[in-house]
Short mmCIF file of C-alpha atoms in Angstrom, two decimals:
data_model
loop_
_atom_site.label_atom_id
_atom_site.label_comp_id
_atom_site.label_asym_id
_atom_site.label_seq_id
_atom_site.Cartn_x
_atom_site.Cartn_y
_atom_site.Cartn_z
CA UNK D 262 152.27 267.34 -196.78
CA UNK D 263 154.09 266.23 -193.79
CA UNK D 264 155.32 262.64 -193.79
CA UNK D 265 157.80 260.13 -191.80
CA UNK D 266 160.35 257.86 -193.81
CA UNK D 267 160.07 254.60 -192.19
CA UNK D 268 159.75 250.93 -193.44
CA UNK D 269 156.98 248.40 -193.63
CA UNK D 270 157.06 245.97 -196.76
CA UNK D 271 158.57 248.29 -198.81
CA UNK D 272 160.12 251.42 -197.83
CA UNK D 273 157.35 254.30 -197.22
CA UNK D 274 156.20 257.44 -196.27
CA UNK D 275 153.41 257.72 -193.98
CA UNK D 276 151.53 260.56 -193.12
CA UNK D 277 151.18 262.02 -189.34
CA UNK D 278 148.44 261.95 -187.38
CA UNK D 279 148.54 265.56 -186.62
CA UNK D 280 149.14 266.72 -190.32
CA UNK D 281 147.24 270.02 -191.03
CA UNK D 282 145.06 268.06 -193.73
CA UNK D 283 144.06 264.59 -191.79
CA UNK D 284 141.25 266.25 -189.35
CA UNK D 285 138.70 268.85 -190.88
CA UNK D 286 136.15 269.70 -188.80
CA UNK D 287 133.02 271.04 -190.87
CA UNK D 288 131.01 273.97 -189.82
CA UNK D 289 127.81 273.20 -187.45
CA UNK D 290 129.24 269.93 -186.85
CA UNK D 291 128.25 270.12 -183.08
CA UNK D 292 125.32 270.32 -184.26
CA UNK D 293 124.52 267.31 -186.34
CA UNK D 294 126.32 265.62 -183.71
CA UNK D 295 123.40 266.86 -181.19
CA UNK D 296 120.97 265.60 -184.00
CA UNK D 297 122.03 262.06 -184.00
CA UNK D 298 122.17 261.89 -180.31
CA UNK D 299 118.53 262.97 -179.93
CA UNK D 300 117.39 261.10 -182.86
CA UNK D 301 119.13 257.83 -181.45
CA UNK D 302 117.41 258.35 -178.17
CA UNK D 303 113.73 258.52 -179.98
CA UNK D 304 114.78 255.42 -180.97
CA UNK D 305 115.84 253.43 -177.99
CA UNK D 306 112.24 255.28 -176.94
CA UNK D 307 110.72 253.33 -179.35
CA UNK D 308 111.77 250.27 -178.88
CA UNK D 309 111.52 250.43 -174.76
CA UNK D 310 107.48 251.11 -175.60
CA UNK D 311 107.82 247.72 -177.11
CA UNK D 312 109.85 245.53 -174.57
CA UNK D 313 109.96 247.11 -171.70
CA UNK D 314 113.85 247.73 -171.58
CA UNK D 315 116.08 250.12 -172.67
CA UNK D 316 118.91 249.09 -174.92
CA UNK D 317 121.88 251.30 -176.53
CA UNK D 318 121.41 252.96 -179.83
CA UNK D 319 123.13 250.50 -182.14
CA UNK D 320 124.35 247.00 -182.30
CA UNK D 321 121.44 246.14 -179.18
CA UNK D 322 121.47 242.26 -179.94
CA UNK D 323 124.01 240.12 -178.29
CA UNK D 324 125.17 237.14 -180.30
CA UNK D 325 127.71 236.49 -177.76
CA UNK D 326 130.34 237.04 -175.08
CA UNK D 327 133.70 235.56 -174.79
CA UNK D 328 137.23 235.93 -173.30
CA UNK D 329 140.67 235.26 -174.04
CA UNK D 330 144.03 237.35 -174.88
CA UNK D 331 145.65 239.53 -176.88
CA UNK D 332 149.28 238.65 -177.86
CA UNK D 333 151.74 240.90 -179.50
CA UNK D 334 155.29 239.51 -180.52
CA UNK D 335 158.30 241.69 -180.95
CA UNK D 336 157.61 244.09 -183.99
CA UNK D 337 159.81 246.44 -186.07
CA UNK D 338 159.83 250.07 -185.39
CA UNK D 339 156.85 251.16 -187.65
CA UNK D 340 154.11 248.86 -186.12
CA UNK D 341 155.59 249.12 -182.34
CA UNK D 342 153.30 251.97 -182.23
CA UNK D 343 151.05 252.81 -179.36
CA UNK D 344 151.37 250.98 -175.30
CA UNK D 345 149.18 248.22 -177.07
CA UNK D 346 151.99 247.65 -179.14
CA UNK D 347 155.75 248.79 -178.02
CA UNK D 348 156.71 245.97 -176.97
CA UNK D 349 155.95 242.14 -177.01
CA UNK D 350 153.36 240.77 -174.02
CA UNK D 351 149.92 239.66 -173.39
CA UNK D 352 146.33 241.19 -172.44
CA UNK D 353 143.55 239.66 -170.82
CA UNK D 354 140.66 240.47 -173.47
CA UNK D 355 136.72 240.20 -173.31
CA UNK D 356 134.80 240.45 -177.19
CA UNK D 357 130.95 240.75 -177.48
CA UNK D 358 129.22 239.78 -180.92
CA UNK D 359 126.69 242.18 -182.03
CA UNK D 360 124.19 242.85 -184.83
CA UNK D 361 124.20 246.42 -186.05
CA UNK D 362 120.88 247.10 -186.36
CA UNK D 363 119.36 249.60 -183.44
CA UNK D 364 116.30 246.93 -183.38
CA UNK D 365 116.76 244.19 -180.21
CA UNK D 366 115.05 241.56 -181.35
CA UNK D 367 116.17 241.43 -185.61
CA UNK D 368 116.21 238.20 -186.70
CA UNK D 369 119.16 236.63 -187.35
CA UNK D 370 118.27 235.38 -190.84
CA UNK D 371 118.04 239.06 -192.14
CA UNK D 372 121.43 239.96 -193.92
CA UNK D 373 122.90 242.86 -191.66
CA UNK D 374 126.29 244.46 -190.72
CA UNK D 375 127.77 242.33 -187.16
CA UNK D 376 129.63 244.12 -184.86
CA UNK D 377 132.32 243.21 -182.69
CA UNK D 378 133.27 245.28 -179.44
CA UNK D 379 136.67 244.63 -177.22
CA UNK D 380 137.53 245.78 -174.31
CA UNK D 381 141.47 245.09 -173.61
CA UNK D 382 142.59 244.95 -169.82
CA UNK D 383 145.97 246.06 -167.77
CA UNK D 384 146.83 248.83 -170.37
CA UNK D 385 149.44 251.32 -169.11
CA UNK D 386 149.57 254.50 -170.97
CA UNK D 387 148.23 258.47 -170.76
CA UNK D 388 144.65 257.67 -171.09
CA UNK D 389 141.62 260.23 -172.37
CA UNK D 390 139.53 261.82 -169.49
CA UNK D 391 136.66 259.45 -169.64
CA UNK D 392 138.88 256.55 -168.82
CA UNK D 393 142.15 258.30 -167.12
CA UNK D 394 141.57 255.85 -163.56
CA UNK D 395 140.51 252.69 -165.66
CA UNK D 396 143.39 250.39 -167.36
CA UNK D 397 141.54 249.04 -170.14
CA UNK D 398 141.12 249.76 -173.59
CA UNK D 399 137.79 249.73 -175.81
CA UNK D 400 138.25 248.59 -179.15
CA UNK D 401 135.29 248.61 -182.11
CA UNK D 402 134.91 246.46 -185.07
CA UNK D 403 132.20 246.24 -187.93
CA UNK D 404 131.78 243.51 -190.73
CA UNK D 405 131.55 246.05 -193.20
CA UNK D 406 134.78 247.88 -194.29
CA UNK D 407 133.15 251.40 -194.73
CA UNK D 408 130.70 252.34 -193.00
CA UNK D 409 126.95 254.14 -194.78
CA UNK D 410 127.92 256.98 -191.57
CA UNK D 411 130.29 258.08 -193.33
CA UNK D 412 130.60 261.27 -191.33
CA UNK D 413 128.38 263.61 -189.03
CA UNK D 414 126.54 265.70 -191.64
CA UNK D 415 125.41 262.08 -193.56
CA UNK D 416 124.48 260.42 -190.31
CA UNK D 417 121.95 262.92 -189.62
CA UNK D 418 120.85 262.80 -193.02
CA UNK D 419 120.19 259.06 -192.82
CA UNK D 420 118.75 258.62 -189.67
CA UNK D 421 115.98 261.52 -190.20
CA UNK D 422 114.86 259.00 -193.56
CA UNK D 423 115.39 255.89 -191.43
CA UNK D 424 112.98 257.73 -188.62
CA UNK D 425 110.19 258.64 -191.34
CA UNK D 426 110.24 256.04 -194.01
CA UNK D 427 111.85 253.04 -191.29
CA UNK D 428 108.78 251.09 -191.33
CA UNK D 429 108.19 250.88 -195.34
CA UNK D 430 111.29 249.58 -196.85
CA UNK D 431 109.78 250.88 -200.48
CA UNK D 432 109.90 254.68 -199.43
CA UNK D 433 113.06 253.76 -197.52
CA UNK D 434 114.49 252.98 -201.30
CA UNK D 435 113.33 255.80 -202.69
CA UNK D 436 114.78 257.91 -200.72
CA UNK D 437 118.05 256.37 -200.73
CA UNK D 438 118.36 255.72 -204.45
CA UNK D 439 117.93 259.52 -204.80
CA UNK D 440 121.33 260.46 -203.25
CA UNK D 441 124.50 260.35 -204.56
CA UNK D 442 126.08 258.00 -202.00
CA UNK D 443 122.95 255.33 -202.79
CA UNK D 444 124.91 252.12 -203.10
CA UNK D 445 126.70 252.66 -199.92
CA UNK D 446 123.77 253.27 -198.47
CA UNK D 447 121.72 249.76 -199.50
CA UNK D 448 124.79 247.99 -198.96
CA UNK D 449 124.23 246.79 -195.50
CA UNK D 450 121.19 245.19 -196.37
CA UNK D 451 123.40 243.05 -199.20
CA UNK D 452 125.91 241.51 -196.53
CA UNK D 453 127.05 237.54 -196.95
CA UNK D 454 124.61 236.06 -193.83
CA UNK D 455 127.12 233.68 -192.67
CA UNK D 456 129.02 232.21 -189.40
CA UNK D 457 129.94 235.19 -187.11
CA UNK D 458 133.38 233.18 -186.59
CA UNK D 459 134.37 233.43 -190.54
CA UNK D 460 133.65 237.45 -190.86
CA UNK D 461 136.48 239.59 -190.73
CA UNK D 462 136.06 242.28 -188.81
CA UNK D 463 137.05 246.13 -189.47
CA UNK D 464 137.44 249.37 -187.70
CA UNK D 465 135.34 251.26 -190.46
CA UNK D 466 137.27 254.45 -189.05
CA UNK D 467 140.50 255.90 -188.85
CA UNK D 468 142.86 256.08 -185.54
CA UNK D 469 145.81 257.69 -184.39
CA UNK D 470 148.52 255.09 -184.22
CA UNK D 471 151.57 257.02 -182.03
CA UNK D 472 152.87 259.15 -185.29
CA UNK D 473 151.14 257.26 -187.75
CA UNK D 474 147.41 257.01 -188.88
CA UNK D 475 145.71 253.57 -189.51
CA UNK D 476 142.80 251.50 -189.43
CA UNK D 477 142.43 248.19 -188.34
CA UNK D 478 141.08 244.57 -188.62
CA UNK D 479 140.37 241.31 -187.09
CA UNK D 480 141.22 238.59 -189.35
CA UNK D 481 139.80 235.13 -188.53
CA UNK D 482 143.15 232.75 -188.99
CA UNK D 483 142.48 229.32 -187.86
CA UNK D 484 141.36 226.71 -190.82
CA UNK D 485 138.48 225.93 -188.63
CA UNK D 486 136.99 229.46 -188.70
CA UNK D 487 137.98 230.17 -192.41
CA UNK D 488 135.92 226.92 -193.51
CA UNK D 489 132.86 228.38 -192.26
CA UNK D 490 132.65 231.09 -194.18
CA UNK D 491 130.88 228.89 -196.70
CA UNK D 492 128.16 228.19 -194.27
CA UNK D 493 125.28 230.71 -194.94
CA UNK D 494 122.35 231.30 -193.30
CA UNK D 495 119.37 229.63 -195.23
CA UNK D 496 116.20 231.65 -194.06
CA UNK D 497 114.11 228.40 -195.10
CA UNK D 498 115.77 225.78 -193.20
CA UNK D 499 117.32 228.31 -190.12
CA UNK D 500 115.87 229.95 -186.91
CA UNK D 501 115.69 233.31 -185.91
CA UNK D 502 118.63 232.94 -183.66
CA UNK D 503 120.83 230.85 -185.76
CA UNK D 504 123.91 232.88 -185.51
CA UNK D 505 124.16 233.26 -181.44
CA UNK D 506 123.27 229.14 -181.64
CA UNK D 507 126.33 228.78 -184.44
CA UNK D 508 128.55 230.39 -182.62
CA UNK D 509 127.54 228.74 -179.02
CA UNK D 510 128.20 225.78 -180.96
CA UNK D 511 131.53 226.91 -182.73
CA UNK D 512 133.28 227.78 -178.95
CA UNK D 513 131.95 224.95 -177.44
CA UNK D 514 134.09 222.48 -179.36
CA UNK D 515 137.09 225.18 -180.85
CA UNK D 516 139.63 227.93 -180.34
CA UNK D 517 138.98 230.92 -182.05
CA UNK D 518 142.01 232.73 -183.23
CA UNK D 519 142.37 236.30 -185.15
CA UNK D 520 145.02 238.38 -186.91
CA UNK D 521 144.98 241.93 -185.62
CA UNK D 522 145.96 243.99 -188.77
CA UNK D 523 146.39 247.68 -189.61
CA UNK D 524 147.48 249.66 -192.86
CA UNK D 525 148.97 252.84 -192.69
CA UNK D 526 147.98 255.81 -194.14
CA UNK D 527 150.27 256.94 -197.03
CA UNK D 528 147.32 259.47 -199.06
CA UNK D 529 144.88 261.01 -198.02
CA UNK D 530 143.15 260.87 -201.52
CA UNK D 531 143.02 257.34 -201.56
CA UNK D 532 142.92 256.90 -197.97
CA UNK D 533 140.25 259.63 -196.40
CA UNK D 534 140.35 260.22 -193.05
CA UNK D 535 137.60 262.67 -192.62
CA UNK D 536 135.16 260.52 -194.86
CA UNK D 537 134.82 256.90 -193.73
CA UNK D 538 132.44 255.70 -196.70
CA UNK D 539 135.20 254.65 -198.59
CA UNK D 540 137.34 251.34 -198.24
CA UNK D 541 141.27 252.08 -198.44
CA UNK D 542 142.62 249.68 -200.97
CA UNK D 543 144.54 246.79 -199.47
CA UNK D 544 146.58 246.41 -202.45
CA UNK D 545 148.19 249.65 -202.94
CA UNK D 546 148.07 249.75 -199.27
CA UNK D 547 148.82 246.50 -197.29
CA UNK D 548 147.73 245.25 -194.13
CA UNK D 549 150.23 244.31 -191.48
CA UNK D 550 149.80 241.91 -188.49
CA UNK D 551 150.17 243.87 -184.91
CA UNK D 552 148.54 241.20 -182.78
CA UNK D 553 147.27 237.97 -182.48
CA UNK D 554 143.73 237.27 -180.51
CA UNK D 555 142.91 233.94 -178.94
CA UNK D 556 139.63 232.92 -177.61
CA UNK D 557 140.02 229.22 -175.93
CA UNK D 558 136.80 227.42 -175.93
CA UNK D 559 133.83 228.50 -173.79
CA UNK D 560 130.13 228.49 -172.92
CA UNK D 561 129.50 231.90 -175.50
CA UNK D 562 126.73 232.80 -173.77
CA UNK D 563 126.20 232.96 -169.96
CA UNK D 564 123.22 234.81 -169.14
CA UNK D 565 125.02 236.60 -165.70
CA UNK D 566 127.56 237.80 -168.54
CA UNK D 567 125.13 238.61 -171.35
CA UNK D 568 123.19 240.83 -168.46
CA UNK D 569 125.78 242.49 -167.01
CA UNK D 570 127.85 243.85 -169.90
CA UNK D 571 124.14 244.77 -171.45
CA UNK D 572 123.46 246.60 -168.08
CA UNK D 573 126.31 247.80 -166.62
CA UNK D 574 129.19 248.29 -169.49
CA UNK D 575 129.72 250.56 -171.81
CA UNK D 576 132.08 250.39 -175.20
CA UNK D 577 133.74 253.56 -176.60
CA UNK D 578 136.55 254.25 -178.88
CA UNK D 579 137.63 257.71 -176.38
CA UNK D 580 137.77 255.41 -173.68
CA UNK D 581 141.66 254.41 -173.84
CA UNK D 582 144.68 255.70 -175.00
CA UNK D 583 145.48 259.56 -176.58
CA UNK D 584 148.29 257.29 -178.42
CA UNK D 585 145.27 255.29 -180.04
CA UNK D 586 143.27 258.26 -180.47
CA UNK D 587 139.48 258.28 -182.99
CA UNK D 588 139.83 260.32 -185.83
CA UNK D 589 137.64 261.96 -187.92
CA UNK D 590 133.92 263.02 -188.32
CA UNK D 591 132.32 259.67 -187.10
CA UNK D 592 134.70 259.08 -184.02
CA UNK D 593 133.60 262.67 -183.11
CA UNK D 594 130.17 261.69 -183.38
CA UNK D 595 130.69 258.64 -181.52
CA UNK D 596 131.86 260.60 -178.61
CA UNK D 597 128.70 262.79 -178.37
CA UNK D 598 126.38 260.16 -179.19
CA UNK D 599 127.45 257.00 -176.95
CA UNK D 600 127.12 259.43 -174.04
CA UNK D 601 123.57 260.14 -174.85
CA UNK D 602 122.71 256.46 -175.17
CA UNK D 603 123.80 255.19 -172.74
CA UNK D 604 122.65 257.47 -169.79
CA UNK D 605 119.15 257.31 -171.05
CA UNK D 606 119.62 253.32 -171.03
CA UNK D 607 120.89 253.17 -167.49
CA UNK D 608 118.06 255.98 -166.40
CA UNK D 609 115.11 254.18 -167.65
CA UNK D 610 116.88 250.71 -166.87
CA UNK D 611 117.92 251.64 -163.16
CA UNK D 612 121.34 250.11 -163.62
CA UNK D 613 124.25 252.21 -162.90
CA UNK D 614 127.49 252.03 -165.23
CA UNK D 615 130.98 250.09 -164.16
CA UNK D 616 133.77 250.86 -165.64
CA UNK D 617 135.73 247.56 -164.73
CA UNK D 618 139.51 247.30 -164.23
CA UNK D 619 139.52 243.45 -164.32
CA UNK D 620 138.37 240.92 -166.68
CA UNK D 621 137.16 238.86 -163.39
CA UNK D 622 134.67 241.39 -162.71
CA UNK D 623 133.34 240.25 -166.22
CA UNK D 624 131.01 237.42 -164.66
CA UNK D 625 131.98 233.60 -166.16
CA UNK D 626 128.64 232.16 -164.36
CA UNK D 627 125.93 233.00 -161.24
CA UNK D 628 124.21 235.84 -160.57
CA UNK D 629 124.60 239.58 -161.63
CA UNK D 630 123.69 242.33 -158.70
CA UNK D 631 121.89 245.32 -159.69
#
């Protein structure tokens, strides 16, 4: 197999992106692909009967919205990889806390996967088609480090049971504890329900990384955050919006900061690329800092802000640069499916999508235009 000598902790040999055996696509792939898309449309369908408003397909409920920078120092040769990361300098960043869960209005003191979206500003670099006249690059994170979607063919799989059985969590079980991947699949509802600011966050997926393949993580780093991890949601004593309240509370009074961290891919065996269900083990494989991220203290959640990026913005993986490129099965999903929800949420919504250039046009306060 294909590899480049180069030197992290140790001297290693990583694999390249474009090796023969990193991206398989399976037959009738397309396909599934179409599946989901349709399938996660009956279900923003569903939920607009119900409130009135269309929302996009997954991670619906906003916990909150901040801004602040990414910083990247001067880095050796192997993790100088990508415009992000060549060289040492500072981007204007907006993050938006999610829940996972394609259902608006979940209640925060049911245990669920949290998502984290960024969207980087002034990136200079050959940029995919979707976002060749925009200077920004979308960045995804998930709480979980593998995700149940592992690839196209199980997606489909799991939202047809999730569509039929959804509304009786028995049958749900049943179905899932009769597949091979079942623990996997029941782990999302067995996440730690704590402070949003103490979850490190993952890429789930893999991504091209200049010559290099890697995926990546948020790291929470300041001995403020890391203390709240022991600060779990007690469905007794806690509201329903507990977690968008937490953290409201958290950036009112404290900086946030993060380690941005990848591994490298070294073996395909241990480290799929093609199958994201399984974690790649940080021992045998180590994760290395890229990037800090600071978020200076802030009101977490102005309403103009909450409404516009919820209206008007959209968060994709293929919107950025070829040298930071999605890989595998569920970044090709991804691609098909993100299109499909969110032109049936502007439709139905009447809102039209901006593809900003500047984190001012990311309001801080007043009114949002339609």
């Amino acid at each position: 197999m294909p590899t480049i000598k180069s030197y992290g902790v140790n001297t290693r040999n990583y694999i390249r992106w474009d090796a023969q055996a990193v991206e398989k696509v399976p037959p009738n792939e397309n396909e599934d692909i179409q599946a989901v898309a349709d399938m996660i449309n009956t279900i923003q369908k569903t939920h607009y009967n119900t409130t009135r408003h269309m929302y996009s397909g997954t991670h619906p409920r906003t916990q909150g919205l901040v801004k602040g920078k990414l910083i990247v120092g001067d880095l050796p040769p192997h993790l100088a990889q990508t415009e992000l990361f060549s060289k040492p300098g500072e981007f204007p960043i907006a993050m938006r806390y999610s829940t996972e869960t394609a259902d608006p209005g979940i209640d925060d003191r049911i245990p669920q996967p949290r998502g984290l979206g960024m969207k980087v500003f002034n990136v200079q670099g050959e940029m995919f088609d979707s976002g060749k006249d925009f200077p920004t690059q979308d960045i995804e994170f998930n709480s979980t480090p593998a995700i149940e979607l592992a690839d196209a063919k199980t997606t489909k799989e799991i939202f047809q049971i999730r569509l039929k059985y959804g509304g009786d969590k028995k049958e749900l079980y049943k179905q899932l504890e009769a597949r091979d991947d079942t623990d996997l699949q029941k782990a999302r509802d067995e996440v730690r329900n704590t402070h949003l600011e103490s979850i490190r966050q993952y890429s789930q997926t893999a991504y091209r990384f200049v010559d290099y393949v890697v995926k990546y993580s948020l790291v929470p780093s300041s001995e403020t955050q890391k203390k709240l991890y022991e600060e779990q949601v007690n469905p007794e004593i806690h509201t329903n919006h507990v977690l968008s309240d937490w953290l409201k509370e958290f950036f009112s009074k404290n900086d946030a900061e993060y380690l941005f961290q990848v591994p490298i891919c070294e073996n395909l065996e241990d480290q799929p690329v093609e199958y994201a269900g399984k974690e790649w083990d940080a021992e045998k494989y180590p994760w290395q800092t890229v990037a800090k991220v600071v978020i200076p203290k802030q009101d977490s959640m102005i309403p103009a802000r909450k409404t516009f990026w919820e209206d008007h913005i959209r968060l994709d993986p293929w919107h950025g640069l070829k040298s930071f490129q999605p890989l595998e099965s569920t970044n090709r999903l991804r691609r098909g499916v993100y299109l499909a929800s969110i032109a049936l949420r502007h439709k139905m919504n009447g809102r039209k999508e901006i593809n900003v250039t500047s984190i001012d046009q990311i309001p801080d306060g007043g009114d949002v235009e339609a």
